[in-house]
Coordinates of C-alpha atoms in Angstrom, one line a residue:
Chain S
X285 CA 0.0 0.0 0.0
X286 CA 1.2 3.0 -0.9
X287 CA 0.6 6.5 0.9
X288 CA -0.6 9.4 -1.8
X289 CA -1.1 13.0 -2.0
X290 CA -2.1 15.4 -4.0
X291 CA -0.1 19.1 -4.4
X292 CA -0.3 21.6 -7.3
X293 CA 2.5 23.3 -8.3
X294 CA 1.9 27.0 -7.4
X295 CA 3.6 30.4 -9.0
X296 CA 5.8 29.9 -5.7
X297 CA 7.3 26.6 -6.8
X298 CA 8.6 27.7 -10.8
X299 CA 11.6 29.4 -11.6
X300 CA 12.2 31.6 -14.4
X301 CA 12.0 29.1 -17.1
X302 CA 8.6 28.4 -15.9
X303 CA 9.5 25.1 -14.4
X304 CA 9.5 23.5 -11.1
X305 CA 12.6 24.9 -9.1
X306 CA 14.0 21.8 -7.6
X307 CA 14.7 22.6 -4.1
X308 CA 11.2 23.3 -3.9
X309 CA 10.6 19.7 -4.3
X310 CA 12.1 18.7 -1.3
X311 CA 10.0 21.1 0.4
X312 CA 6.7 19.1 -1.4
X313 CA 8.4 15.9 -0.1
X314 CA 8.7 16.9 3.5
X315 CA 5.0 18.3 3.3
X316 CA 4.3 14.3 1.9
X317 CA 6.0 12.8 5.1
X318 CA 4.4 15.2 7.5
X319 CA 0.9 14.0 5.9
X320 CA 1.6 10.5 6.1
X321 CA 2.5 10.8 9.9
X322 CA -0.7 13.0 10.3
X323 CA -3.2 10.6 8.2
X324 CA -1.7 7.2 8.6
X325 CA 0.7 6.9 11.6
X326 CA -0.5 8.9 14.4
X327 CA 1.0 11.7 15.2
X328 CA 1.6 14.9 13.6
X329 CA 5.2 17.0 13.2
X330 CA 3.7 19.5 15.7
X331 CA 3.1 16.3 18.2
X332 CA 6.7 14.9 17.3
X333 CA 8.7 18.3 17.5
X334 CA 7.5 20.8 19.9
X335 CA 6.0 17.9 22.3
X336 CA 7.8 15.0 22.1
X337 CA 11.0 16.9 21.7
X338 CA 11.6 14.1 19.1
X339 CA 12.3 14.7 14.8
X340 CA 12.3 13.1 11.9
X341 CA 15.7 14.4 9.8
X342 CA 17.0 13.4 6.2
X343 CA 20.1 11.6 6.5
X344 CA 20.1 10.4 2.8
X345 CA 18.5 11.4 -0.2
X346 CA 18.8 10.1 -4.0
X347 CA 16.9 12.0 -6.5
X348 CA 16.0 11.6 -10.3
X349 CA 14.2 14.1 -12.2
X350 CA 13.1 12.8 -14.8
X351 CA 10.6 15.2 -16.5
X352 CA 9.9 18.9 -16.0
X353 CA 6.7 19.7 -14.0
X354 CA 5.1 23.5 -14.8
X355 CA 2.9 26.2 -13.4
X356 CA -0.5 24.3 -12.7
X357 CA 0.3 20.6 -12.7
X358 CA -1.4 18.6 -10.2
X359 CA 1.2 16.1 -8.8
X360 CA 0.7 13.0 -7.1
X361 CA 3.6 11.9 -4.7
X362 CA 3.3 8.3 -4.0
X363 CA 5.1 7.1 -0.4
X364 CA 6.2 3.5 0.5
X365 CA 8.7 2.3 3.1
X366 CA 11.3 0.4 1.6
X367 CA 13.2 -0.6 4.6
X368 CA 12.8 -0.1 8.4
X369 CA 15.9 -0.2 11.3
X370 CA 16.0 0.6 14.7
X371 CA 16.1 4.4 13.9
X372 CA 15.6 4.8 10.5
X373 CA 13.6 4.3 7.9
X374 CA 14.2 4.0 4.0
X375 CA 11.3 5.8 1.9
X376 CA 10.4 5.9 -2.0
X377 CA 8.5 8.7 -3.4
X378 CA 7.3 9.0 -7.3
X379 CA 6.0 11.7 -8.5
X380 CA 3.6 11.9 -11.1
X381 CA 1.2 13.9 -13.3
X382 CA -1.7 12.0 -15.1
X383 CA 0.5 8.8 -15.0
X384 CA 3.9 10.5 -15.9
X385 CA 6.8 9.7 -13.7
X386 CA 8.7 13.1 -13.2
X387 CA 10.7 12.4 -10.1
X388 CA 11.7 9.2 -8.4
X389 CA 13.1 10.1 -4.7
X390 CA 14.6 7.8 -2.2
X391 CA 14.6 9.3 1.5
X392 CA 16.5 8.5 4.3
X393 CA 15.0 9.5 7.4
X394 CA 16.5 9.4 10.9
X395 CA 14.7 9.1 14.2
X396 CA 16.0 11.5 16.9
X397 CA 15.6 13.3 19.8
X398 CA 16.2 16.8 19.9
X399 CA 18.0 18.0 22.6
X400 CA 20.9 16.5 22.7
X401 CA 20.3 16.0 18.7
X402 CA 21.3 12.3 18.2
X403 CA 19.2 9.2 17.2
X404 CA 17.1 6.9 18.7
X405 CA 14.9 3.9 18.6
X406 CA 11.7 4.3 16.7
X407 CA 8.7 3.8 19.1
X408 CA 6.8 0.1 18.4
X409 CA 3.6 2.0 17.7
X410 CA 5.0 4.0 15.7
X411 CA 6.9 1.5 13.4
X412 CA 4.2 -0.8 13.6
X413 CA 2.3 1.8 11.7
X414 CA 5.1 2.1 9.2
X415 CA 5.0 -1.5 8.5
X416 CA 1.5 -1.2 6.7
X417 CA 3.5 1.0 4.0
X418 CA 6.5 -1.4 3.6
X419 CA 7.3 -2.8 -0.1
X420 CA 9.1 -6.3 -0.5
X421 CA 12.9 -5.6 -1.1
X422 CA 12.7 -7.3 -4.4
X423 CA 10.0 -5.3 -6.0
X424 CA 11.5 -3.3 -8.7
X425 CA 12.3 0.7 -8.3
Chain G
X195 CA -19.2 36.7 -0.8
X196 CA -15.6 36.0 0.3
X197 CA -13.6 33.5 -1.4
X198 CA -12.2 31.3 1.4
X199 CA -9.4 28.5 1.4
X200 CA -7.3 26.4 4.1
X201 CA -3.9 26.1 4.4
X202 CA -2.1 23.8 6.9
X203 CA 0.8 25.4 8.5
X204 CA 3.8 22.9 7.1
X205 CA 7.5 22.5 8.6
X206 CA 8.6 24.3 5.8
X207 CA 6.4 27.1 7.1
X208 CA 8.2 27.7 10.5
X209 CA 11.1 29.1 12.1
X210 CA 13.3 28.4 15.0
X211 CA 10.3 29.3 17.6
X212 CA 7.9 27.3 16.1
X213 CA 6.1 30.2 14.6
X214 CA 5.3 30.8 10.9
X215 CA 8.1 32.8 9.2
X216 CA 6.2 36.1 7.9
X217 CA 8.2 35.8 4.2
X218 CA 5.7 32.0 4.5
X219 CA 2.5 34.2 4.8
X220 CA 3.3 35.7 1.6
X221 CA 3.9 32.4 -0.4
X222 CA 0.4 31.4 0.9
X223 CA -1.3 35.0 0.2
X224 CA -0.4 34.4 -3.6
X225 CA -1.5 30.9 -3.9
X226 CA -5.1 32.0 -2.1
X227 CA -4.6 34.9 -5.1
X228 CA -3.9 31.8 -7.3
X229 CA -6.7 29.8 -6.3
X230 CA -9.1 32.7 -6.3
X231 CA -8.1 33.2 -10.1
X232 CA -8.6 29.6 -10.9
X233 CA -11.8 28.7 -9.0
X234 CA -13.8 31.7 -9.7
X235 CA -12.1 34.3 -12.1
X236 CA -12.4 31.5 -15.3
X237 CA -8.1 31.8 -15.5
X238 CA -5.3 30.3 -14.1
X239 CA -2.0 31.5 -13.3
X240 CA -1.0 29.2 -16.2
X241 CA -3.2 31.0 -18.4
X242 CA -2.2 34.0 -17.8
X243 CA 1.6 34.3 -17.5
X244 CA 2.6 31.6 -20.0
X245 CA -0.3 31.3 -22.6
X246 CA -1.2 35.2 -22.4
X247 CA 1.9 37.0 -21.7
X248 CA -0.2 39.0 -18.7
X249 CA 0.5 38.8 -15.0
X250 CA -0.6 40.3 -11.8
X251 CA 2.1 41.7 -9.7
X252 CA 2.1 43.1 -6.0
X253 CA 2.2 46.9 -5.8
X254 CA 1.8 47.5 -2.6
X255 CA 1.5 45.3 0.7
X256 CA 0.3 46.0 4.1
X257 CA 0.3 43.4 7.0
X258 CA -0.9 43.3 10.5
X259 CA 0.4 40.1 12.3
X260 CA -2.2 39.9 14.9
X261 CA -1.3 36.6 16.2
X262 CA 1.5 33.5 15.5
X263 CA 0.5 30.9 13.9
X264 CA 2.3 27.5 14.9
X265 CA 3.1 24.0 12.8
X266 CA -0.3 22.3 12.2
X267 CA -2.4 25.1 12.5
X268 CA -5.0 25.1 9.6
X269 CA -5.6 28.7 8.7
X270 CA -8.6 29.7 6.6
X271 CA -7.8 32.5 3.9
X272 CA -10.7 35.2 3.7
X273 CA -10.4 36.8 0.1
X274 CA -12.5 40.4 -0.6
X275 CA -12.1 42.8 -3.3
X276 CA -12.2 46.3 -1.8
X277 CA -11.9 48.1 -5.0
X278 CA -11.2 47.7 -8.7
X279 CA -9.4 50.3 -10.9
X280 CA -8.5 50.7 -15.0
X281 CA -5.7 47.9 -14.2
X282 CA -5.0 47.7 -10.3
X283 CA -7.6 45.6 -7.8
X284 CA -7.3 46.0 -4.0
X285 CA -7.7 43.0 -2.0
X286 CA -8.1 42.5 1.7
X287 CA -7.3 38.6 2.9
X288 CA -8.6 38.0 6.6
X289 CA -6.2 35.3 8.0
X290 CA -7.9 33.2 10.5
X291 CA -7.5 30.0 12.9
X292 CA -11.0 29.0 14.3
X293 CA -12.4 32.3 14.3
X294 CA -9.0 33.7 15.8
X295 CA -7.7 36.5 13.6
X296 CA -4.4 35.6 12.7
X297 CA -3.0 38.0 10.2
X298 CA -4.8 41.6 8.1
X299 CA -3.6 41.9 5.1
X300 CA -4.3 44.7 2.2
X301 CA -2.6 43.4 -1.5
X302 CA -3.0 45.9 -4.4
X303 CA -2.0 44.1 -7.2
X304 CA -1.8 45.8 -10.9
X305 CA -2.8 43.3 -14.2
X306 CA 0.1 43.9 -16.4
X307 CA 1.6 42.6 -19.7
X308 CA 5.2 41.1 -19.7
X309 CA 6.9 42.5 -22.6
X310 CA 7.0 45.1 -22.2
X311 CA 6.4 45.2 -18.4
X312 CA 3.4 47.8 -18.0
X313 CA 0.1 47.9 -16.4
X314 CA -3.0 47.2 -18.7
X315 CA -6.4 47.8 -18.7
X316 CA -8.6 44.6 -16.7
X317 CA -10.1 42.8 -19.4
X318 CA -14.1 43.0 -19.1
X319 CA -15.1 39.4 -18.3
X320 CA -12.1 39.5 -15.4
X321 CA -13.4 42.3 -14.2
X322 CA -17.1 41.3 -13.9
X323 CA -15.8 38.2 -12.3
X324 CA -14.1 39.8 -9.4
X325 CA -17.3 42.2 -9.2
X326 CA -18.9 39.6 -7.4
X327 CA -16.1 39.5 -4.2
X328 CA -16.6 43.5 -4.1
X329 CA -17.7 44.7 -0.9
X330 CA -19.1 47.9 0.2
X331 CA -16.6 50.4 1.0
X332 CA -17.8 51.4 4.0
X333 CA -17.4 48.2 5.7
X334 CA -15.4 48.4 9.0
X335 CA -12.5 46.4 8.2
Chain R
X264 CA 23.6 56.5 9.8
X265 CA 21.7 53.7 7.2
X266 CA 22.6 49.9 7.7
X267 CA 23.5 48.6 4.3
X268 CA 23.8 45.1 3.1
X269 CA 23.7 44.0 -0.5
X270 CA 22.3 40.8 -2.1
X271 CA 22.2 39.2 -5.5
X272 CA 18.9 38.3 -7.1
X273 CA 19.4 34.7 -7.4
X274 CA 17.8 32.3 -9.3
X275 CA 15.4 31.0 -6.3
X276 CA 14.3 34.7 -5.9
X277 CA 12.7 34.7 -9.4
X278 CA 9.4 34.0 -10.9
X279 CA 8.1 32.7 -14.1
X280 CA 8.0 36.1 -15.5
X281 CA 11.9 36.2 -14.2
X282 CA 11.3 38.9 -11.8
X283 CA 11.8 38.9 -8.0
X284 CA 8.2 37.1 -6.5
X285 CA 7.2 38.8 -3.8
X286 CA 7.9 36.8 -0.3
X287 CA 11.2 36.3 -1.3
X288 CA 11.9 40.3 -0.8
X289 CA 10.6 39.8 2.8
X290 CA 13.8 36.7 3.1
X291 CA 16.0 39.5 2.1
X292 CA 14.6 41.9 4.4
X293 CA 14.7 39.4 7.2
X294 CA 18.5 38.8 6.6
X295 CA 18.8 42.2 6.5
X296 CA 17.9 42.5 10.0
X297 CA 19.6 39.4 10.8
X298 CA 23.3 41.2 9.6
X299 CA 22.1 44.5 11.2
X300 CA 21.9 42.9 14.5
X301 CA 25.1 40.8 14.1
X302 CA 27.0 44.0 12.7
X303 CA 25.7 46.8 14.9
X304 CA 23.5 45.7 17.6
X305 CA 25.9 43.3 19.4
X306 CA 24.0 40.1 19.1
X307 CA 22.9 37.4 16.5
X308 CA 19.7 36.1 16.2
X309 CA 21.6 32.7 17.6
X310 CA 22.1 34.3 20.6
X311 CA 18.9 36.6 20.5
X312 CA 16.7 32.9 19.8
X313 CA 18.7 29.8 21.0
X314 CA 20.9 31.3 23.8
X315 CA 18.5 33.8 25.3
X316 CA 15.0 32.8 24.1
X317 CA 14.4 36.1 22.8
X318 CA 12.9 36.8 19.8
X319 CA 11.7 40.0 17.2
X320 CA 9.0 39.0 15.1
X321 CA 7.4 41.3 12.4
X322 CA 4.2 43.0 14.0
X323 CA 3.4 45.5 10.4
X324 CA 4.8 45.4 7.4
X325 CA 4.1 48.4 4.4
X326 CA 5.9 47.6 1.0
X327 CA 5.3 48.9 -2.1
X328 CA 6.9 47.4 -5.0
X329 CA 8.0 50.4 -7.7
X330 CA 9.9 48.8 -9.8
X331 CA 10.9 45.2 -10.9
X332 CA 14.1 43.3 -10.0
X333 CA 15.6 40.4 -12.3
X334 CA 17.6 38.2 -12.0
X335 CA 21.9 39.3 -11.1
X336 CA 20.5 42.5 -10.2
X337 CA 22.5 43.6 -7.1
X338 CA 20.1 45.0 -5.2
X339 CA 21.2 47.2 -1.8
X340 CA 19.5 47.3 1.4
X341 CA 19.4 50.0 3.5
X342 CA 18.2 50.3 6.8
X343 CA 17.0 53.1 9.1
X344 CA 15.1 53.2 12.4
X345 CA 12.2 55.9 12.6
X346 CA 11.3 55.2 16.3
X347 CA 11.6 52.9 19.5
X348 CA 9.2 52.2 22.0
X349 CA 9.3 50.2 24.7
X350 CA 9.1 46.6 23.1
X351 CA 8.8 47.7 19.4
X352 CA 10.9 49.3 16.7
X353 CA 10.1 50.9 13.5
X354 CA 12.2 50.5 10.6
X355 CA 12.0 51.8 7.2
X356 CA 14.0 49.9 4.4
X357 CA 14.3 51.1 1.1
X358 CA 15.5 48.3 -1.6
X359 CA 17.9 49.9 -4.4
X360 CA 19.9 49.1 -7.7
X361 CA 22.4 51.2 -8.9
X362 CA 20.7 54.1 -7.2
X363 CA 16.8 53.2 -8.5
X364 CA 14.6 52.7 -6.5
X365 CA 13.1 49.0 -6.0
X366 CA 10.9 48.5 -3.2
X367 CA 10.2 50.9 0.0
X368 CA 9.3 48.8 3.4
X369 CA 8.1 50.2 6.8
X370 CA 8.3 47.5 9.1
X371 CA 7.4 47.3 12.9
X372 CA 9.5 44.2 14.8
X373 CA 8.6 44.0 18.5
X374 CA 11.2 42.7 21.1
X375 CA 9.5 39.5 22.6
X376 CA 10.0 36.5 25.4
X377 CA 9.9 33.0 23.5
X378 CA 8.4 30.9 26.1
X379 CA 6.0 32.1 26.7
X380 CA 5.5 34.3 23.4
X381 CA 5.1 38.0 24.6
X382 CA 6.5 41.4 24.2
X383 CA 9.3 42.9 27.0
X384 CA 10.9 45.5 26.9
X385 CA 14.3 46.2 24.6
X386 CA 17.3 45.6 27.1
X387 CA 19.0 49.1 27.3
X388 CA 22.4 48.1 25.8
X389 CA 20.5 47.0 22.4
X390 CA 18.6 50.3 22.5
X391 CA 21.5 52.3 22.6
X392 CA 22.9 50.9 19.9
X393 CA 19.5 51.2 18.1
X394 CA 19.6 55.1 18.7
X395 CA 22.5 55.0 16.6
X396 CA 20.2 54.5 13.1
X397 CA 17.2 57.1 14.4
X398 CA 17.0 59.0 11.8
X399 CA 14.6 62.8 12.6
X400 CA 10.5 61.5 12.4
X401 CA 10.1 64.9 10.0
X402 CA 12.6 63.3 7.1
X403 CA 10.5 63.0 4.2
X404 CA 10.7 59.5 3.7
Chain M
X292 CA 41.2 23.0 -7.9
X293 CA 37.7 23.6 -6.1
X294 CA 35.3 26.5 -6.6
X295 CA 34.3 27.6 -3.3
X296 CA 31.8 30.1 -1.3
X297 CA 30.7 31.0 2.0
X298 CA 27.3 31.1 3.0
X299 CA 26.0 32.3 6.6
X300 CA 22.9 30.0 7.4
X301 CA 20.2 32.5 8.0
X302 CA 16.9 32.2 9.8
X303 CA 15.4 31.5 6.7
X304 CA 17.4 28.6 6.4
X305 CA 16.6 26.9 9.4
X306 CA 13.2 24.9 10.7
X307 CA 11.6 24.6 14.5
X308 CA 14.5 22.5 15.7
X309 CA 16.7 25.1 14.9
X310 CA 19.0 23.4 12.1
X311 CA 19.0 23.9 8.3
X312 CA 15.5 22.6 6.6
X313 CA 17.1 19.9 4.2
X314 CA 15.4 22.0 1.1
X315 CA 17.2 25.2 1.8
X316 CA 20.5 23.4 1.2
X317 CA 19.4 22.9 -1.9
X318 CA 18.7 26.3 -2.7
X319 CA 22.5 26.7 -1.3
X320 CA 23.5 24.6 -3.7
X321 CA 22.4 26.4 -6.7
X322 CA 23.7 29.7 -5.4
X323 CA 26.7 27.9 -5.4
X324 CA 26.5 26.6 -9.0
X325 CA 25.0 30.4 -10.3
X326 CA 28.7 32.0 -8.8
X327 CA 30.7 29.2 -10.0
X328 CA 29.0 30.3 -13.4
X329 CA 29.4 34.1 -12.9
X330 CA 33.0 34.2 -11.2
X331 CA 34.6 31.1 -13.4
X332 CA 33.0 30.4 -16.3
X333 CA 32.3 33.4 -18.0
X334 CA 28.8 33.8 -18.3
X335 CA 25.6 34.4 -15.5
X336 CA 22.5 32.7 -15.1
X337 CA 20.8 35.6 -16.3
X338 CA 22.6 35.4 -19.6
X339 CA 22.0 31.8 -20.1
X340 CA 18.3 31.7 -19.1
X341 CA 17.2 35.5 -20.2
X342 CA 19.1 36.3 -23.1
X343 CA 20.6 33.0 -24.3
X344 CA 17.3 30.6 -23.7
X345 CA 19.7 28.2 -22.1
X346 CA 19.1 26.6 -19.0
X347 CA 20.9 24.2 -16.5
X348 CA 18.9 22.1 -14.6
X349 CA 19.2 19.7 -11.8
X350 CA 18.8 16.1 -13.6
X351 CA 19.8 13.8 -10.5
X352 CA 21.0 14.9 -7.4
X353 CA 22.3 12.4 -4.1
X354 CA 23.0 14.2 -1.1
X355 CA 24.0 12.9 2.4
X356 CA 23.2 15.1 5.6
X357 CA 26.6 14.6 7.5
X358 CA 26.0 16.4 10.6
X359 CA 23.1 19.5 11.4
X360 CA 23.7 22.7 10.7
X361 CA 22.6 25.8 12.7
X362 CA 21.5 29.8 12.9
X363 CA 24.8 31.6 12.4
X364 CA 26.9 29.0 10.9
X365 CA 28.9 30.1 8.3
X366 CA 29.5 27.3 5.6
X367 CA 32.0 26.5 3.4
X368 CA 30.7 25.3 0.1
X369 CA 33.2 23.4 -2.6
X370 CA 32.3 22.6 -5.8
X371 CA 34.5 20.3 -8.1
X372 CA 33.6 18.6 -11.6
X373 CA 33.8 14.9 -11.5
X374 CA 33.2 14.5 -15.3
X375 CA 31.9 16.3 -18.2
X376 CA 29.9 14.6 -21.0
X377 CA 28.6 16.1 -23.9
X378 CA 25.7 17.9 -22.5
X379 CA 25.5 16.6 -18.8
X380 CA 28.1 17.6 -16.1
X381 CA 28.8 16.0 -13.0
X382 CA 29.6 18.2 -9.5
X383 CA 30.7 17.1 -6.1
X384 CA 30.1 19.8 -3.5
X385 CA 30.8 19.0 -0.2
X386 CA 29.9 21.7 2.2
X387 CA 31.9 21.9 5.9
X388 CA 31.5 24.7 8.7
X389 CA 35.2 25.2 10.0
X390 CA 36.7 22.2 8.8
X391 CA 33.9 19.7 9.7
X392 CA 31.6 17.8 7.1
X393 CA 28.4 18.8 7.3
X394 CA 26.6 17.5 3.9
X395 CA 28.2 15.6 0.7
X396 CA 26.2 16.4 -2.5
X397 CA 26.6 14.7 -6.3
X398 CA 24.5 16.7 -8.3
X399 CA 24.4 16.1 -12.3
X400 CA 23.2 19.0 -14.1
X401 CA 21.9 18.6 -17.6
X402 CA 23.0 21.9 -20.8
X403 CA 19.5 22.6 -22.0
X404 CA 17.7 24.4 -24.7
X405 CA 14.2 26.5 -22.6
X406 CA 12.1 26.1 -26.1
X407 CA 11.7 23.4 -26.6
X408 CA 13.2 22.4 -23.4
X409 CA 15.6 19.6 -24.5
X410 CA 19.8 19.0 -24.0
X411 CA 22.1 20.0 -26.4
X412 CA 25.9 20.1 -26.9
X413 CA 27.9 22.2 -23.7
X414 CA 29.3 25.1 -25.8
X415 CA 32.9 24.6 -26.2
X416 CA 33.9 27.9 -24.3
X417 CA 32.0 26.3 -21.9
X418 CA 33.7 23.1 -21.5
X419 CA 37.3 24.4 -21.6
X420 CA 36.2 26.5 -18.4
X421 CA 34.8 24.0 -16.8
X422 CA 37.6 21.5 -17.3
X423 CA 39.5 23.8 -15.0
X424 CA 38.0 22.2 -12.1
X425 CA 37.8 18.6 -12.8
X426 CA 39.4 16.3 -10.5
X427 CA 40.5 13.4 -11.2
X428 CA 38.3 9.9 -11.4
X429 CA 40.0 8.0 -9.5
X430 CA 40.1 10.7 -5.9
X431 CA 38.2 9.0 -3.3
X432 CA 35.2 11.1 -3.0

């Protein structure tokens, strides 16, 4: 099962050519993760960050663009776990418009606490949760 | 009428005390602009900058931060038109969290062609479009 | 005395229409700030935020946008302050390039408590060294 | 021999924890590759984008967050060419706040055509300045 959402690329998101600016991807990505914690794993960045004192970092990130995406496109990013440690968990997100692939992402994300800032085990409800969205390794990229 | 839309207050929206980062208000003032164009003004940003050479600049910006908005938050965008000149409309956009004014804002923005870069005369079915978000200008604000 | 600072249009300032969108002036007007402190006032926002749980969030904000910016225009800042209050302080930026006028910004910051979020008043060492950019209320601005 | 440039993270830059949002390094890293352009190889984004209808977009990117980086920190970015092909270049930067890793990027940018927006041949002028800072294959990375 894959996790999916929906984000239009606004006037904020081209560059001067009219296409997507990459490093606003990234931000589209992290809006993605903080929607799948929200909708599917139960709690919310707010929860994680300014209550828990806890965060969820990228440690590693791999990134193909594959097509240009313009002013107006409505992109789907589609989320599944590929792997799962004991702090850190391995995403793939594709990116699409009406069935085009324009960016293939693989994320790295850490699980840390804040103060001091190092990593540490994800919480069993938490990855339990997680586990609903994992592929099998062997499944093509 | 107003036009109204939500926008969830993303990590990519705050700053170091948690708070949305005032340039962020801005990036979601233009998209409500955006969305206001698309929804109920018959034209897209799309439309408009890349098909018909025309866009719709700021002129002139006033802001009242009332009240911070933190990460989560889901603030409603309140769109009125307060007045509409030969080629400049002025907008007021009530920011709001559950009836709590967050943010007053007061956007002139001028309709203008590219190349050249001048202002232009609202075409008539645009401007009979946003007719219909005018309100009185005796309204308190 | 004007605090000046200069920055580069750079490509993630732009828009489709390869002019400088809107929030990003507000970035640039932040970091303005941000160097003024650091340069004149004796303390960084590192210290003012992390170390002393201090803060200065916008409270107002005027712009108007005169002219365009594109993209390598070098574009100087400079900064002025047209009064201090207790926990507030009025500044009036006025964006340049090569001696044209770009944008003109009046912006109130207040002096504020982090935790919890609330205005106190501006230690006296930091408004002394404010005093230093008062420029006379009757200046035409 | 490495391009490099030093940018001060700003509170832009960074997110509620206090560190650098992964997708501001990103925008970094173009500022990095637009002054590379400008000081070293003769020509500005706004002359390859504006006038000359060129572009250079991001066409795979791999990036590894090192350690975090915070408010004030002033970073050392260092960009070197790993290899050139006929329209595709490869660039390592690594980017270190006094002396200590802080991210490791591989970034493949791809010489484009805006309309229609498709790769063509590096301009030799081009090349030859580039080849000034490739390193050789074999460095450990």
């Amino acid at each position: 099962m894959s996790f999916t959402t929906d984000i239009t690329v606004r006037f904020a998101h081209v560059d001067a050519a009219g296409i997507v600016f990459f490093p606003r991807y990234f931000e589209m990505v992290n809006q993605t993760v903080e929607e799948w914690f929200e909708a599917e794993l139960g709690t919310s960045f707010h929860q994680l960050h300014l209550e828990g004192e806890h965060g969820v970092p990228a440690v590693r990130i791999e990134t193909d663009f594959v097509k240009a995406s313009r002013l107006g496109d409505r992109l789907r990013f589609a989320l599944d776990v590929t792997s799962i440690g004991r702090s850190r968990v391995d995403l793939r997100i594709v990116v699409s418009c009406r069935g085009e692939e324009r960016v293939r992402i693989r994320l790295v994300v850490a699980f840390v606490s804040l103060e001091p800032l190092q990593s540490c085990p994800i919480p069993d409800a938490l990855r339990a949760a997680m586990e609903k969205f994992l592929v099998p390794q062997s499944e093509p990229s």
